[in-house]
């Protein structure tokens, strides 16, 4: 098949049963799953599937998306028991005859697959996610060596999808805990050679609602659709906090 030939191959045509979480708190107290039989083609993604349902089954189905390229992080969902980006996940890779689609667990549902991300953004805001540097700017730009840039390599890949936040038992039980995504971003700035905000950022992570709340369960690492190791960042911040307390930094 050529790249311009969009006609599905006969072997690609089969149907799949999809169970989609439905809940409208404005009209009912109880969530439920609606089941649909959907024709699927070889390259169909979970997001394509949701659009299919929107167009052919129920125009009121609510879900989030923006970039459709695994960049914006807005389409994170819980699919067949695993955190996934809907736009990046092809149905064939799920290797399942039946697919269950739910919103990010442990977050308040606004409608269907849309959850309230405000608590997540509030924690992100708390870590001051921008360079703090009141030195006079250089004539051209702040130079950063390739080796220094490499130190924050996987951290800058975080697309703030919220999957790790949703997967963390400490987030479920302590609403003040910063959570893995905010701590990862905090570490991103502590290792950035252009940043001078370490003193104020240390106060944010060296406390009970910061790194010491993490019990190294690794749920966040497993949940991340970008394969980022948030636990490594949290351990790095813990070492930094201890070194500071011992007067080593
Ligand atoms: S670290 Fe991974 S799971 Fe967590 S918000 Fe960033 S991209 Fe999503
Ligand atoms: S729509 Fe942007 S990450 Fe999926």
JSON list of C-alpha atoms in Angstrom, two decimals, residues 4-225:
[
{"chain": "A", "resi": 4, "resn": "UNK", "atom": "CA", "xyz": [-1.13, 8.11, -0.18]},
{"chain": "A", "resi": 5, "resn": "UNK", "atom": "CA", "xyz": [-3.51, 5.17, -0.36]},
{"chain": "A", "resi": 6, "resn": "UNK", "atom": "CA", "xyz": [-5.87, 5.66, 2.59]},
{"chain": "A", "resi": 7, "resn": "UNK", "atom": "CA", "xyz": [-8.15, 2.73, 1.74]},
{"chain": "A", "resi": 8, "resn": "UNK", "atom": "CA", "xyz": [-7.92, 0.22, 4.60]},
{"chain": "A", "resi": 9, "resn": "UNK", "atom": "CA", "xyz": [-6.62, -3.23, 3.75]},
{"chain": "A", "resi": 10, "resn": "UNK", "atom": "CA", "xyz": [-9.27, -5.97, 4.24]},
{"chain": "A", "resi": 11, "resn": "UNK", "atom": "CA", "xyz": [-7.15, -7.52, 7.00]},
{"chain": "A", "resi": 12, "resn": "UNK", "atom": "CA", "xyz": [-7.25, -4.21, 8.87]},
{"chain": "A", "resi": 13, "resn": "UNK", "atom": "CA", "xyz": [-11.03, -4.15, 9.04]},
{"chain": "A", "resi": 14, "resn": "UNK", "atom": "CA", "xyz": [-12.42, -5.64, 12.21]},
{"chain": "A", "resi": 15, "resn": "UNK", "atom": "CA", "xyz": [-14.54, -4.42, 15.06]},
{"chain": "A", "resi": 16, "resn": "UNK", "atom": "CA", "xyz": [-13.75, -3.85, 18.64]},
{"chain": "A", "resi": 17, "resn": "UNK", "atom": "CA", "xyz": [-15.97, -3.52, 21.71]},
{"chain": "A", "resi": 18, "resn": "UNK", "atom": "CA", "xyz": [-15.34, -0.28, 23.57]},
{"chain": "A", "resi": 19, "resn": "UNK", "atom": "CA", "xyz": [-16.56, 0.48, 27.09]},
{"chain": "A", "resi": 20, "resn": "UNK", "atom": "CA", "xyz": [-16.42, 4.20, 27.79]},
{"chain": "A", "resi": 21, "resn": "UNK", "atom": "CA", "xyz": [-16.76, 5.83, 31.20]},
{"chain": "A", "resi": 22, "resn": "UNK", "atom": "CA", "xyz": [-19.70, 8.21, 31.31]},
{"chain": "A", "resi": 23, "resn": "UNK", "atom": "CA", "xyz": [-20.59, 10.62, 34.06]},
{"chain": "A", "resi": 24, "resn": "UNK", "atom": "CA", "xyz": [-22.30, 13.96, 34.14]},
{"chain": "A", "resi": 25, "resn": "UNK", "atom": "CA", "xyz": [-22.38, 15.19, 37.75]},
{"chain": "A", "resi": 26, "resn": "UNK", "atom": "CA", "xyz": [-24.89, 17.87, 36.67]},
{"chain": "A", "resi": 27, "resn": "UNK", "atom": "CA", "xyz": [-27.54, 15.26, 35.86]},
{"chain": "A", "resi": 28, "resn": "UNK", "atom": "CA", "xyz": [-26.72, 12.08, 37.78]},
{"chain": "A", "resi": 29, "resn": "UNK", "atom": "CA", "xyz": [-25.01, 10.80, 40.92]},
{"chain": "A", "resi": 30, "resn": "UNK", "atom": "CA", "xyz": [-23.74, 7.53, 39.47]},
{"chain": "A", "resi": 31, "resn": "UNK", "atom": "CA", "xyz": [-21.14, 7.00, 36.74]},
{"chain": "A", "resi": 32, "resn": "UNK", "atom": "CA", "xyz": [-21.51, 4.10, 34.31]},
{"chain": "A", "resi": 33, "resn": "UNK", "atom": "CA", "xyz": [-19.83, 2.62, 31.22]},
{"chain": "A", "resi": 34, "resn": "UNK", "atom": "CA", "xyz": [-21.47, 2.73, 27.77]},
{"chain": "A", "resi": 35, "resn": "UNK", "atom": "CA", "xyz": [-20.54, -0.06, 25.35]},
{"chain": "A", "resi": 36, "resn": "UNK", "atom": "CA", "xyz": [-20.13, 0.38, 21.61]},
{"chain": "A", "resi": 37, "resn": "UNK", "atom": "CA", "xyz": [-19.09, -1.83, 18.71]},
{"chain": "A", "resi": 38, "resn": "UNK", "atom": "CA", "xyz": [-16.69, 0.14, 16.56]},
{"chain": "A", "resi": 39, "resn": "UNK", "atom": "CA", "xyz": [-15.12, -0.74, 13.19]},
{"chain": "A", "resi": 40, "resn": "UNK", "atom": "CA", "xyz": [-11.39, -0.31, 13.50]},
{"chain": "A", "resi": 41, "resn": "UNK", "atom": "CA", "xyz": [-8.62, 0.13, 10.97]},
{"chain": "A", "resi": 42, "resn": "UNK", "atom": "CA", "xyz": [-4.94, -0.63, 11.31]},
{"chain": "A", "resi": 43, "resn": "UNK", "atom": "CA", "xyz": [-3.71, 2.79, 12.38]},
{"chain": "A", "resi": 44, "resn": "UNK", "atom": "CA", "xyz": [-6.71, 3.92, 14.43]},
{"chain": "A", "resi": 45, "resn": "UNK", "atom": "CA", "xyz": [-5.76, 5.56, 17.73]},
{"chain": "A", "resi": 46, "resn": "UNK", "atom": "CA", "xyz": [-7.79, 5.82, 20.94]},
{"chain": "A", "resi": 47, "resn": "UNK", "atom": "CA", "xyz": [-8.37, 9.48, 20.07]},
{"chain": "A", "resi": 48, "resn": "UNK", "atom": "CA", "xyz": [-9.65, 8.53, 16.57]},
{"chain": "A", "resi": 49, "resn": "UNK", "atom": "CA", "xyz": [-11.96, 6.09, 18.30]},
{"chain": "A", "resi": 50, "resn": "UNK", "atom": "CA", "xyz": [-13.34, 8.82, 20.57]},
{"chain": "A", "resi": 51, "resn": "UNK", "atom": "CA", "xyz": [-13.96, 11.03, 17.54]},
{"chain": "A", "resi": 52, "resn": "UNK", "atom": "CA", "xyz": [-15.75, 8.13, 15.86]},
{"chain": "A", "resi": 53, "resn": "UNK", "atom": "CA", "xyz": [-18.03, 7.80, 18.90]},
{"chain": "A", "resi": 54, "resn": "UNK", "atom": "CA", "xyz": [-18.61, 11.55, 18.95]},
{"chain": "A", "resi": 55, "resn": "UNK", "atom": "CA", "xyz": [-19.63, 11.60, 15.29]},
{"chain": "A", "resi": 56, "resn": "UNK", "atom": "CA", "xyz": [-21.54, 8.31, 15.03]},
{"chain": "A", "resi": 57, "resn": "UNK", "atom": "CA", "xyz": [-22.81, 7.39, 18.48]},
{"chain": "A", "resi": 58, "resn": "UNK", "atom": "CA", "xyz": [-23.10, 10.25, 20.97]},
{"chain": "A", "resi": 59, "resn": "UNK", "atom": "CA", "xyz": [-22.31, 13.90, 20.27]},
{"chain": "A", "resi": 60, "resn": "UNK", "atom": "CA", "xyz": [-22.31, 14.66, 23.99]},
{"chain": "A", "resi": 61, "resn": "UNK", "atom": "CA", "xyz": [-19.21, 12.55, 24.81]},
{"chain": "A", "resi": 62, "resn": "UNK", "atom": "CA", "xyz": [-16.66, 14.80, 26.54]},
{"chain": "A", "resi": 63, "resn": "UNK", "atom": "CA", "xyz": [-12.88, 14.34, 26.23]},
{"chain": "A", "resi": 64, "resn": "UNK", "atom": "CA", "xyz": [-9.80, 16.54, 25.96]},
{"chain": "A", "resi": 65, "resn": "UNK", "atom": "CA", "xyz": [-7.20, 16.83, 23.22]},
{"chain": "A", "resi": 66, "resn": "UNK", "atom": "CA", "xyz": [-5.24, 19.57, 21.46]},
{"chain": "A", "resi": 67, "resn": "UNK", "atom": "CA", "xyz": [-2.03, 18.72, 19.58]},
{"chain": "A", "resi": 68, "resn": "UNK", "atom": "CA", "xyz": [-2.78, 15.12, 18.47]},
{"chain": "A", "resi": 69, "resn": "UNK", "atom": "CA", "xyz": [1.01, 14.61, 18.45]},
{"chain": "A", "resi": 70, "resn": "UNK", "atom": "CA", "xyz": [1.89, 13.54, 22.03]},
{"chain": "A", "resi": 71, "resn": "UNK", "atom": "CA", "xyz": [3.09, 17.07, 22.86]},
{"chain": "A", "resi": 72, "resn": "UNK", "atom": "CA", "xyz": [0.36, 18.94, 24.77]},
{"chain": "A", "resi": 73, "resn": "UNK", "atom": "CA", "xyz": [-0.40, 16.25, 27.36]},
{"chain": "A", "resi": 74, "resn": "UNK", "atom": "CA", "xyz": [-4.13, 16.96, 27.41]},
{"chain": "A", "resi": 75, "resn": "UNK", "atom": "CA", "xyz": [-5.38, 13.56, 26.18]},
{"chain": "A", "resi": 76, "resn": "UNK", "atom": "CA", "xyz": [-4.00, 11.34, 28.99]},
{"chain": "A", "resi": 77, "resn": "UNK", "atom": "CA", "xyz": [-6.48, 8.59, 29.89]},
{"chain": "A", "resi": 78, "resn": "UNK", "atom": "CA", "xyz": [-6.64, 5.24, 31.65]},
{"chain": "A", "resi": 79, "resn": "UNK", "atom": "CA", "xyz": [-7.00, 2.60, 28.92]},
{"chain": "A", "resi": 80, "resn": "UNK", "atom": "CA", "xyz": [-7.33, -1.10, 29.76]},
{"chain": "A", "resi": 81, "resn": "UNK", "atom": "CA", "xyz": [-5.76, -0.46, 33.15]},
{"chain": "A", "resi": 82, "resn": "UNK", "atom": "CA", "xyz": [-2.76, 1.53, 31.87]},
{"chain": "A", "resi": 83, "resn": "UNK", "atom": "CA", "xyz": [-2.03, 5.25, 31.63]},
{"chain": "A", "resi": 84, "resn": "UNK", "atom": "CA", "xyz": [-1.90, 6.26, 27.96]},
{"chain": "A", "resi": 85, "resn": "UNK", "atom": "CA", "xyz": [-1.97, 9.26, 25.65]},
{"chain": "A", "resi": 86, "resn": "UNK", "atom": "CA", "xyz": [-5.08, 8.77, 23.51]},
{"chain": "A", "resi": 87, "resn": "UNK", "atom": "CA", "xyz": [-3.47, 10.40, 20.46]},
{"chain": "A", "resi": 88, "resn": "UNK", "atom": "CA", "xyz": [-0.38, 8.19, 20.61]},
{"chain": "A", "resi": 89, "resn": "UNK", "atom": "CA", "xyz": [-1.98, 4.84, 21.37]},
{"chain": "A", "resi": 90, "resn": "UNK", "atom": "CA", "xyz": [-2.97, 2.71, 18.40]},
{"chain": "A", "resi": 91, "resn": "UNK", "atom": "CA", "xyz": [-5.76, 0.23, 19.08]},
{"chain": "A", "resi": 92, "resn": "UNK", "atom": "CA", "xyz": [-3.80, -2.61, 17.49]},
{"chain": "A", "resi": 93, "resn": "UNK", "atom": "CA", "xyz": [-1.02, -2.13, 20.07]},
{"chain": "A", "resi": 94, "resn": "UNK", "atom": "CA", "xyz": [-3.49, -2.79, 22.88]},
{"chain": "A", "resi": 95, "resn": "UNK", "atom": "CA", "xyz": [-3.86, -6.32, 21.49]},
{"chain": "A", "resi": 96, "resn": "UNK", "atom": "CA", "xyz": [-7.36, -6.60, 22.95]},
{"chain": "A", "resi": 97, "resn": "UNK", "atom": "CA", "xyz": [-10.80, -7.50, 21.60]},
{"chain": "A", "resi": 98, "resn": "UNK", "atom": "CA", "xyz": [-12.40, -5.23, 24.20]},
{"chain": "A", "resi": 99, "resn": "UNK", "atom": "CA", "xyz": [-11.19, -1.80, 25.27]},
{"chain": "A", "resi": 100, "resn": "UNK", "atom": "CA", "xyz": [-12.06, 0.07, 28.42]},
{"chain": "A", "resi": 101, "resn": "UNK", "atom": "CA", "xyz": [-11.52, 3.86, 28.47]},
{"chain": "A", "resi": 102, "resn": "UNK", "atom": "CA", "xyz": [-11.65, 5.80, 31.74]},
{"chain": "A", "resi": 103, "resn": "UNK", "atom": "CA", "xyz": [-10.60, 9.27, 32.88]},
{"chain": "A", "resi": 104, "resn": "UNK", "atom": "CA", "xyz": [-7.41, 9.71, 34.93]},
{"chain": "A", "resi": 105, "resn": "UNK", "atom": "CA", "xyz": [-8.19, 7.91, 38.21]},
{"chain": "A", "resi": 106, "resn": "UNK", "atom": "CA", "xyz": [-8.35, 9.72, 41.57]},
{"chain": "A", "resi": 107, "resn": "UNK", "atom": "CA", "xyz": [-9.11, 13.10, 40.01]},
{"chain": "A", "resi": 108, "resn": "UNK", "atom": "CA", "xyz": [-12.50, 14.76, 40.18]},
{"chain": "A", "resi": 109, "resn": "UNK", "atom": "CA", "xyz": [-14.54, 14.12, 37.03]},
{"chain": "A", "resi": 110, "resn": "UNK", "atom": "CA", "xyz": [-16.02, 17.19, 35.38]},
{"chain": "A", "resi": 111, "resn": "UNK", "atom": "CA", "xyz": [-17.74, 15.20, 32.65]},
{"chain": "A", "resi": 112, "resn": "UNK", "atom": "CA", "xyz": [-17.08, 11.77, 31.10]},
{"chain": "A", "resi": 113, "resn": "UNK", "atom": "CA", "xyz": [-13.33, 11.64, 30.37]},
{"chain": "A", "resi": 114, "resn": "UNK", "atom": "CA", "xyz": [-12.58, 15.21, 31.42]},
{"chain": "A", "resi": 115, "resn": "UNK", "atom": "CA", "xyz": [-11.10, 15.65, 34.90]},
{"chain": "A", "resi": 116, "resn": "UNK", "atom": "CA", "xyz": [-10.43, 18.69, 37.03]},
{"chain": "A", "resi": 117, "resn": "UNK", "atom": "CA", "xyz": [-6.71, 19.46, 36.60]},
{"chain": "A", "resi": 118, "resn": "UNK", "atom": "CA", "xyz": [-6.75, 22.57, 38.81]},
{"chain": "A", "resi": 119, "resn": "UNK", "atom": "CA", "xyz": [-5.07, 20.88, 41.85]},
{"chain": "A", "resi": 120, "resn": "UNK", "atom": "CA", "xyz": [-2.32, 19.63, 39.51]},
{"chain": "A", "resi": 121, "resn": "UNK", "atom": "CA", "xyz": [-1.71, 23.09, 38.02]},
{"chain": "A", "resi": 122, "resn": "UNK", "atom": "CA", "xyz": [-1.83, 24.71, 41.46]},
{"chain": "A", "resi": 123, "resn": "UNK", "atom": "CA", "xyz": [1.10, 22.51, 42.58]},
{"chain": "A", "resi": 124, "resn": "UNK", "atom": "CA", "xyz": [2.98, 23.17, 39.36]},
{"chain": "A", "resi": 125, "resn": "UNK", "atom": "CA", "xyz": [2.58, 26.90, 39.89]},
{"chain": "A", "resi": 126, "resn": "UNK", "atom": "CA", "xyz": [3.81, 26.56, 43.50]},
{"chain": "A", "resi": 127, "resn": "UNK", "atom": "CA", "xyz": [7.28, 25.41, 42.39]},
{"chain": "A", "resi": 128, "resn": "UNK", "atom": "CA", "xyz": [7.75, 28.60, 40.30]},
{"chain": "A", "resi": 129, "resn": "UNK", "atom": "CA", "xyz": [8.27, 26.84, 36.97]},
{"chain": "A", "resi": 130, "resn": "UNK", "atom": "CA", "xyz": [10.49, 29.43, 35.32]},
{"chain": "A", "resi": 131, "resn": "UNK", "atom": "CA", "xyz": [14.09, 30.58, 35.57]},
{"chain": "A", "resi": 132, "resn": "UNK", "atom": "CA", "xyz": [14.77, 32.70, 38.65]},
{"chain": "A", "resi": 133, "resn": "UNK", "atom": "CA", "xyz": [17.77, 34.90, 37.93]},
{"chain": "A", "resi": 134, "resn": "UNK", "atom": "CA", "xyz": [18.01, 38.59, 38.80]},
{"chain": "A", "resi": 135, "resn": "UNK", "atom": "CA", "xyz": [21.60, 38.99, 37.60]},
{"chain": "A", "resi": 136, "resn": "UNK", "atom": "CA", "xyz": [22.20, 41.49, 34.81]},
{"chain": "A", "resi": 137, "resn": "UNK", "atom": "CA", "xyz": [21.52, 39.67, 31.55]},
{"chain": "A", "resi": 138, "resn": "UNK", "atom": "CA", "xyz": [24.54, 38.86, 29.37]},
{"chain": "A", "resi": 139, "resn": "UNK", "atom": "CA", "xyz": [25.08, 40.82, 26.16]},
{"chain": "A", "resi": 140, "resn": "UNK", "atom": "CA", "xyz": [23.82, 37.98, 24.00]},
{"chain": "A", "resi": 141, "resn": "UNK", "atom": "CA", "xyz": [22.39, 34.89, 25.64]},
{"chain": "A", "resi": 142, "resn": "UNK", "atom": "CA", "xyz": [22.95, 32.72, 28.71]},
{"chain": "A", "resi": 143, "resn": "UNK", "atom": "CA", "xyz": [25.38, 30.09, 27.48]},
{"chain": "A", "resi": 144, "resn": "UNK", "atom": "CA", "xyz": [24.76, 26.53, 28.53]},
{"chain": "A", "resi": 145, "resn": "UNK", "atom": "CA", "xyz": [27.15, 23.73, 27.60]},
{"chain": "A", "resi": 146, "resn": "UNK", "atom": "CA", "xyz": [25.87, 20.58, 25.92]},
{"chain": "A", "resi": 147, "resn": "UNK", "atom": "CA", "xyz": [26.91, 18.60, 29.01]},
{"chain": "A", "resi": 148, "resn": "UNK", "atom": "CA", "xyz": [24.89, 20.90, 31.31]},
{"chain": "A", "resi": 149, "resn": "UNK", "atom": "CA", "xyz": [21.89, 20.72, 28.98]},
{"chain": "A", "resi": 150, "resn": "UNK", "atom": "CA", "xyz": [22.12, 16.93, 29.11]},
{"chain": "A", "resi": 151, "resn": "UNK", "atom": "CA", "xyz": [21.63, 16.97, 32.90]},
{"chain": "A", "resi": 152, "resn": "UNK", "atom": "CA", "xyz": [18.00, 18.00, 32.45]},
{"chain": "A", "resi": 153, "resn": "UNK", "atom": "CA", "xyz": [17.41, 16.07, 29.26]},
{"chain": "A", "resi": 154, "resn": "UNK", "atom": "CA", "xyz": [14.52, 13.79, 30.20]},
{"chain": "A", "resi": 155, "resn": "UNK", "atom": "CA", "xyz": [13.00, 16.36, 32.59]},
{"chain": "A", "resi": 156, "resn": "UNK", "atom": "CA", "xyz": [12.32, 18.83, 29.78]},
{"chain": "A", "resi": 157, "resn": "UNK", "atom": "CA", "xyz": [10.41, 16.10, 27.95]},
{"chain": "A", "resi": 158, "resn": "UNK", "atom": "CA", "xyz": [7.61, 16.20, 30.53]},
{"chain": "A", "resi": 159, "resn": "UNK", "atom": "CA", "xyz": [4.40, 17.29, 28.79]},
{"chain": "A", "resi": 160, "resn": "UNK", "atom": "CA", "xyz": [2.47, 17.80, 32.05]},
{"chain": "A", "resi": 161, "resn": "UNK", "atom": "CA", "xyz": [-0.14, 15.19, 31.20]},
{"chain": "A", "resi": 162, "resn": "UNK", "atom": "CA", "xyz": [-0.86, 14.46, 34.88]},
{"chain": "A", "resi": 163, "resn": "UNK", "atom": "CA", "xyz": [-0.63, 10.65, 34.58]},
{"chain": "A", "resi": 164, "resn": "UNK", "atom": "CA", "xyz": [2.06, 10.36, 37.27]},
{"chain": "A", "resi": 165, "resn": "UNK", "atom": "CA", "xyz": [0.12, 12.68, 39.56]},
{"chain": "A", "resi": 166, "resn": "UNK", "atom": "CA", "xyz": [-3.00, 10.53, 39.14]},
{"chain": "A", "resi": 167, "resn": "UNK", "atom": "CA", "xyz": [-1.06, 7.31, 39.82]},
{"chain": "A", "resi": 168, "resn": "UNK", "atom": "CA", "xyz": [0.63, 8.38, 43.09]},
{"chain": "A", "resi": 169, "resn": "UNK", "atom": "CA", "xyz": [-0.86, 7.01, 46.36]},
{"chain": "A", "resi": 170, "resn": "UNK", "atom": "CA", "xyz": [0.72, 9.89, 48.28]},
{"chain": "A", "resi": 171, "resn": "UNK", "atom": "CA", "xyz": [-1.17, 12.38, 46.09]},
{"chain": "A", "resi": 172, "resn": "UNK", "atom": "CA", "xyz": [-4.40, 10.45, 46.78]},
{"chain": "A", "resi": 173, "resn": "UNK", "atom": "CA", "xyz": [-3.95, 10.69, 50.54]},
{"chain": "A", "resi": 174, "resn": "UNK", "atom": "CA", "xyz": [-2.28, 14.07, 51.07]},
{"chain": "A", "resi": 175, "resn": "UNK", "atom": "CA", "xyz": [-3.72, 16.88, 49.03]},
{"chain": "A", "resi": 176, "resn": "UNK", "atom": "CA", "xyz": [-0.86, 19.19, 50.00]},
{"chain": "A", "resi": 177, "resn": "UNK", "atom": "CA", "xyz": [1.85, 16.86, 48.64]},
{"chain": "A", "resi": 178, "resn": "UNK", "atom": "CA", "xyz": [3.50, 18.44, 45.59]},
{"chain": "A", "resi": 179, "resn": "UNK", "atom": "CA", "xyz": [3.47, 15.16, 43.66]},
{"chain": "A", "resi": 180, "resn": "UNK", "atom": "CA", "xyz": [5.87, 13.63, 41.12]},
{"chain": "A", "resi": 181, "resn": "UNK", "atom": "CA", "xyz": [5.34, 16.02, 38.20]},
{"chain": "A", "resi": 182, "resn": "UNK", "atom": "CA", "xyz": [5.85, 19.21, 40.23]},
{"chain": "A", "resi": 183, "resn": "UNK", "atom": "CA", "xyz": [8.92, 17.72, 41.95]},
{"chain": "A", "resi": 184, "resn": "UNK", "atom": "CA", "xyz": [10.35, 16.61, 38.61]},
{"chain": "A", "resi": 185, "resn": "UNK", "atom": "CA", "xyz": [9.99, 20.16, 37.27]},
{"chain": "A", "resi": 186, "resn": "UNK", "atom": "CA", "xyz": [11.46, 21.54, 40.47]},
{"chain": "A", "resi": 187, "resn": "UNK", "atom": "CA", "xyz": [14.51, 19.35, 39.97]},
{"chain": "A", "resi": 188, "resn": "UNK", "atom": "CA", "xyz": [14.69, 20.50, 36.34]},
{"chain": "A", "resi": 189, "resn": "UNK", "atom": "CA", "xyz": [15.27, 24.06, 37.60]},
{"chain": "A", "resi": 190, "resn": "UNK", "atom": "CA", "xyz": [17.67, 23.09, 40.39]},
{"chain": "A", "resi": 191, "resn": "UNK", "atom": "CA", "xyz": [20.01, 21.49, 37.83]},
{"chain": "A", "resi": 192, "resn": "UNK", "atom": "CA", "xyz": [19.65, 24.31, 35.30]},
{"chain": "A", "resi": 193, "resn": "UNK", "atom": "CA", "xyz": [22.95, 26.24, 35.34]},
{"chain": "A", "resi": 194, "resn": "UNK", "atom": "CA", "xyz": [21.14, 29.48, 34.42]},
{"chain": "A", "resi": 195, "resn": "UNK", "atom": "CA", "xyz": [18.87, 29.41, 37.46]},
{"chain": "A", "resi": 196, "resn": "UNK", "atom": "CA", "xyz": [19.67, 31.14, 40.77]},
{"chain": "A", "resi": 197, "resn": "UNK", "atom": "CA", "xyz": [16.56, 30.18, 42.70]},
{"chain": "A", "resi": 198, "resn": "UNK", "atom": "CA", "xyz": [17.91, 27.19, 44.60]},
{"chain": "A", "resi": 199, "resn": "UNK", "atom": "CA", "xyz": [17.57, 28.79, 48.02]},
{"chain": "A", "resi": 200, "resn": "UNK", "atom": "CA", "xyz": [13.86, 29.47, 47.70]},
{"chain": "A", "resi": 201, "resn": "UNK", "atom": "CA", "xyz": [13.20, 26.23, 45.86]},
{"chain": "A", "resi": 202, "resn": "UNK", "atom": "CA", "xyz": [14.86, 24.19, 48.63]},
{"chain": "A", "resi": 203, "resn": "UNK", "atom": "CA", "xyz": [12.20, 25.47, 51.04]},
{"chain": "A", "resi": 204, "resn": "UNK", "atom": "CA", "xyz": [9.58, 24.09, 48.67]},
{"chain": "A", "resi": 205, "resn": "UNK", "atom": "CA", "xyz": [10.88, 20.52, 48.47]},
{"chain": "A", "resi": 206, "resn": "UNK", "atom": "CA", "xyz": [12.66, 19.90, 51.80]},
{"chain": "A", "resi": 207, "resn": "UNK", "atom": "CA", "xyz": [9.54, 19.38, 53.93]},
{"chain": "A", "resi": 208, "resn": "UNK", "atom": "CA", "xyz": [6.74, 16.90, 54.65]},
{"chain": "A", "resi": 209, "resn": "UNK", "atom": "CA", "xyz": [4.71, 17.94, 51.60]},
{"chain": "A", "resi": 210, "resn": "UNK", "atom": "CA", "xyz": [7.80, 17.87, 49.41]},
{"chain": "A", "resi": 211, "resn": "UNK", "atom": "CA", "xyz": [10.26, 15.06, 48.74]},
{"chain": "A", "resi": 212, "resn": "UNK", "atom": "CA", "xyz": [9.88, 13.41, 52.15]},
{"chain": "A", "resi": 213, "resn": "UNK", "atom": "CA", "xyz": [6.29, 12.42, 51.36]},
{"chain": "A", "resi": 214, "resn": "UNK", "atom": "CA", "xyz": [7.53, 10.22, 48.47]},
{"chain": "A", "resi": 215, "resn": "UNK", "atom": "CA", "xyz": [7.78, 6.56, 49.54]},
{"chain": "A", "resi": 216, "resn": "UNK", "atom": "CA", "xyz": [9.57, 5.45, 46.34]},
{"chain": "A", "resi": 217, "resn": "UNK", "atom": "CA", "xyz": [6.70, 3.34, 45.06]},
{"chain": "A", "resi": 218, "resn": "UNK", "atom": "CA", "xyz": [7.55, 3.97, 41.38]},
{"chain": "A", "resi": 219, "resn": "UNK", "atom": "CA", "xyz": [3.89, 4.18, 40.26]},
{"chain": "A", "resi": 220, "resn": "UNK", "atom": "CA", "xyz": [4.79, 7.49, 38.60]},
{"chain": "A", "resi": 221, "resn": "UNK", "atom": "CA", "xyz": [7.62, 5.93, 36.58]},
{"chain": "A", "resi": 222, "resn": "UNK", "atom": "CA", "xyz": [5.31, 3.17, 35.37]},
{"chain": "A", "resi": 223, "resn": "UNK", "atom": "CA", "xyz": [2.53, 5.61, 34.47]},
{"chain": "A", "resi": 224, "resn": "UNK", "atom": "CA", "xyz": [4.58, 8.11, 32.46]},
{"chain": "A", "resi": 225, "resn": "UNK", "atom": "CA", "xyz": [3.83, 7.96, 28.71]}
]
